[in-house]
Amino acid sequence: MTSADPAEVLRRYKGQGAVERRYSDFKGPLAVTPIFVQDNKRLAALVTVICLALLLFCLIERQVRRSLGPEQKMRGIYPGNQAIRPTGRMILYHLSGLRLRVGSATDPPTIVVSQGVQLHLLDHLGLEPTRPRWPET
């Protein structure tokens, strides 16, 4: 065990809220239906997949907040048009309505945006809706 001065202990304690919030995300929006596995390898794989989903969830939230600048607030993502820090849950909620219009040999696929907030979120994530990343054939 390492020792820490009182300032370091206080700094670590103040950072505990972020860890607890992520733990709540793990139990909340990323929760899955109970799955019963009988093999340790399958259990490890399930935990790995859930942790990867949580990582993506956190990275999406972080990217949008960083793109918003120091204030990290956005309008239109919550009812009432309040300027609030977007959460991963609300970002994915709004992006869940996106649809991909399948392209053809001469017409590339495009993302169909049905709400203005979706376009703003895609912009903050650095994604271009008219040119989705699609493997060249």
Coordinates of C-alpha atoms in Angstrom, one line a residue:
M1 CA 0.0 0.0 0.0
T2 CA 1.3 3.5 -0.9
S3 CA 1.1 6.5 1.4
A4 CA -0.4 9.8 0.3
D5 CA -0.5 13.2 1.8
P6 CA -3.9 14.7 2.8
A7 CA -4.1 16.8 -0.4
E8 CA -3.7 13.7 -2.5
V9 CA -6.3 11.8 -0.5
L10 CA -8.7 14.7 -1.0
R11 CA -8.0 14.9 -4.7
R12 CA -8.7 11.1 -5.1
Y13 CA -11.8 11.4 -3.0
K14 CA -13.2 14.2 -5.2
G15 CA -12.6 12.1 -8.3
Q16 CA -14.8 9.3 -6.9
G17 CA -18.0 10.8 -8.2
A18 CA -16.9 10.2 -11.8
V19 CA -16.2 6.6 -11.1
E20 CA -19.6 6.2 -9.4
R21 CA -21.4 7.8 -12.3
R22 CA -19.8 5.4 -14.7
Y23 CA -20.7 2.5 -12.5
S24 CA -24.3 3.8 -12.6
D25 CA -24.1 3.8 -16.4
F26 CA -22.9 0.3 -16.3
K27 CA -26.0 -0.7 -14.3
G28 CA -28.4 1.6 -16.1
P29 CA -28.5 2.2 -19.9
L30 CA -26.0 -0.5 -20.6
A31 CA -27.8 -3.1 -18.5
V32 CA -28.6 -6.4 -20.2
T33 CA -31.1 -9.0 -19.5
P34 CA -29.8 -11.6 -17.1
I35 CA -27.7 -14.1 -18.9
F36 CA -26.7 -17.4 -17.3
V37 CA -23.3 -18.7 -18.4
Q38 CA -21.7 -21.9 -17.2
D39 CA -18.2 -21.4 -18.5
N40 CA -15.6 -18.9 -17.1
K41 CA -14.4 -18.0 -20.6
R42 CA -17.9 -17.0 -21.6
L43 CA -18.4 -15.0 -18.5
A44 CA -15.1 -13.2 -19.1
A45 CA -16.2 -12.6 -22.7
L46 CA -19.5 -11.1 -21.6
V47 CA -17.8 -8.8 -19.1
T48 CA -15.4 -7.7 -21.8
V49 CA -18.2 -6.9 -24.2
I50 CA -20.0 -4.9 -21.6
C51 CA -16.9 -3.0 -20.6
L52 CA -16.2 -2.2 -24.3
A53 CA -19.8 -0.9 -24.6
L54 CA -19.2 1.3 -21.5
L55 CA -16.0 2.6 -22.9
L56 CA -17.7 3.6 -26.2
F57 CA -20.5 5.2 -24.2
C58 CA -18.0 7.3 -22.3
L59 CA -15.9 8.2 -25.3
I60 CA -19.0 9.4 -27.2
E61 CA -20.0 11.6 -24.2
R62 CA -16.5 12.9 -23.8
Q63 CA -16.1 13.8 -27.5
V64 CA -19.3 15.7 -27.6
R65 CA -18.5 17.6 -24.4
R66 CA -14.9 18.4 -25.6
S67 CA -16.3 19.7 -28.9
L68 CA -18.7 22.0 -27.1
G69 CA -15.8 23.9 -25.5
P70 CA -15.2 25.0 -22.0
E71 CA -18.8 25.5 -21.0
Q72 CA -19.8 22.0 -22.3
K73 CA -23.4 22.8 -22.6
M74 CA -25.8 22.3 -25.5
R75 CA -29.3 23.3 -26.3
G76 CA -32.0 21.1 -27.9
I77 CA -30.9 17.8 -26.4
Y78 CA -33.3 18.1 -23.4
P79 CA -36.9 19.2 -23.3
G80 CA -37.4 22.9 -22.7
N81 CA -34.4 23.9 -24.8
Q82 CA -32.2 24.3 -21.7
A83 CA -28.5 24.6 -22.1
I84 CA -27.3 21.5 -20.2
R85 CA -24.2 19.2 -20.4
P86 CA -25.2 16.3 -22.6
T87 CA -25.0 12.8 -21.2
G88 CA -24.1 9.7 -23.1
R89 CA -27.6 8.4 -22.5
M90 CA -29.3 11.5 -24.2
I91 CA -26.7 11.5 -27.0
L92 CA -27.4 7.9 -27.9
Y93 CA -31.2 8.5 -27.5
H94 CA -31.2 11.2 -30.1
L95 CA -28.8 9.3 -32.4
S96 CA -31.0 6.2 -32.2
G97 CA -33.4 7.7 -34.7
L98 CA -30.8 8.0 -37.5
R99 CA -31.4 5.8 -40.5
L100 CA -29.0 4.8 -43.3
R101 CA -30.2 5.2 -46.8
V102 CA -28.6 2.4 -48.8
G103 CA -26.8 3.6 -51.9
S104 CA -26.1 2.2 -55.3
A105 CA -23.2 1.9 -57.6
T106 CA -23.5 5.6 -58.6
D107 CA -25.2 7.0 -55.5
P108 CA -23.3 6.6 -52.1
P109 CA -25.2 5.7 -48.9
T110 CA -26.2 8.6 -46.8
I111 CA -27.4 9.0 -43.2
V112 CA -31.0 10.3 -43.0
V113 CA -31.2 13.0 -40.3
S114 CA -34.7 13.6 -39.0
Q115 CA -34.0 16.1 -36.2
G116 CA -31.7 19.1 -36.1
V117 CA -30.1 18.0 -32.9
Q118 CA -28.9 14.8 -34.6
L119 CA -27.0 16.9 -37.1
H120 CA -25.4 18.9 -34.3
L121 CA -24.4 15.8 -32.5
L122 CA -22.9 14.2 -35.6
D123 CA -21.0 17.4 -36.2
H124 CA -19.6 17.4 -32.6
L125 CA -18.6 13.7 -33.1
G126 CA -16.8 14.7 -36.3
L127 CA -19.1 12.6 -38.6
E128 CA -20.3 13.8 -41.9
P129 CA -23.9 12.5 -42.6
T130 CA -23.6 12.9 -46.3
R131 CA -20.5 10.8 -46.4
P132 CA -20.7 7.9 -44.0
R133 CA -17.6 5.8 -43.6
W134 CA -18.2 2.9 -45.8
P135 CA -15.7 0.3 -47.1
E136 CA -14.8 0.8 -50.7
T137 CA -15.9 -2.1 -52.9

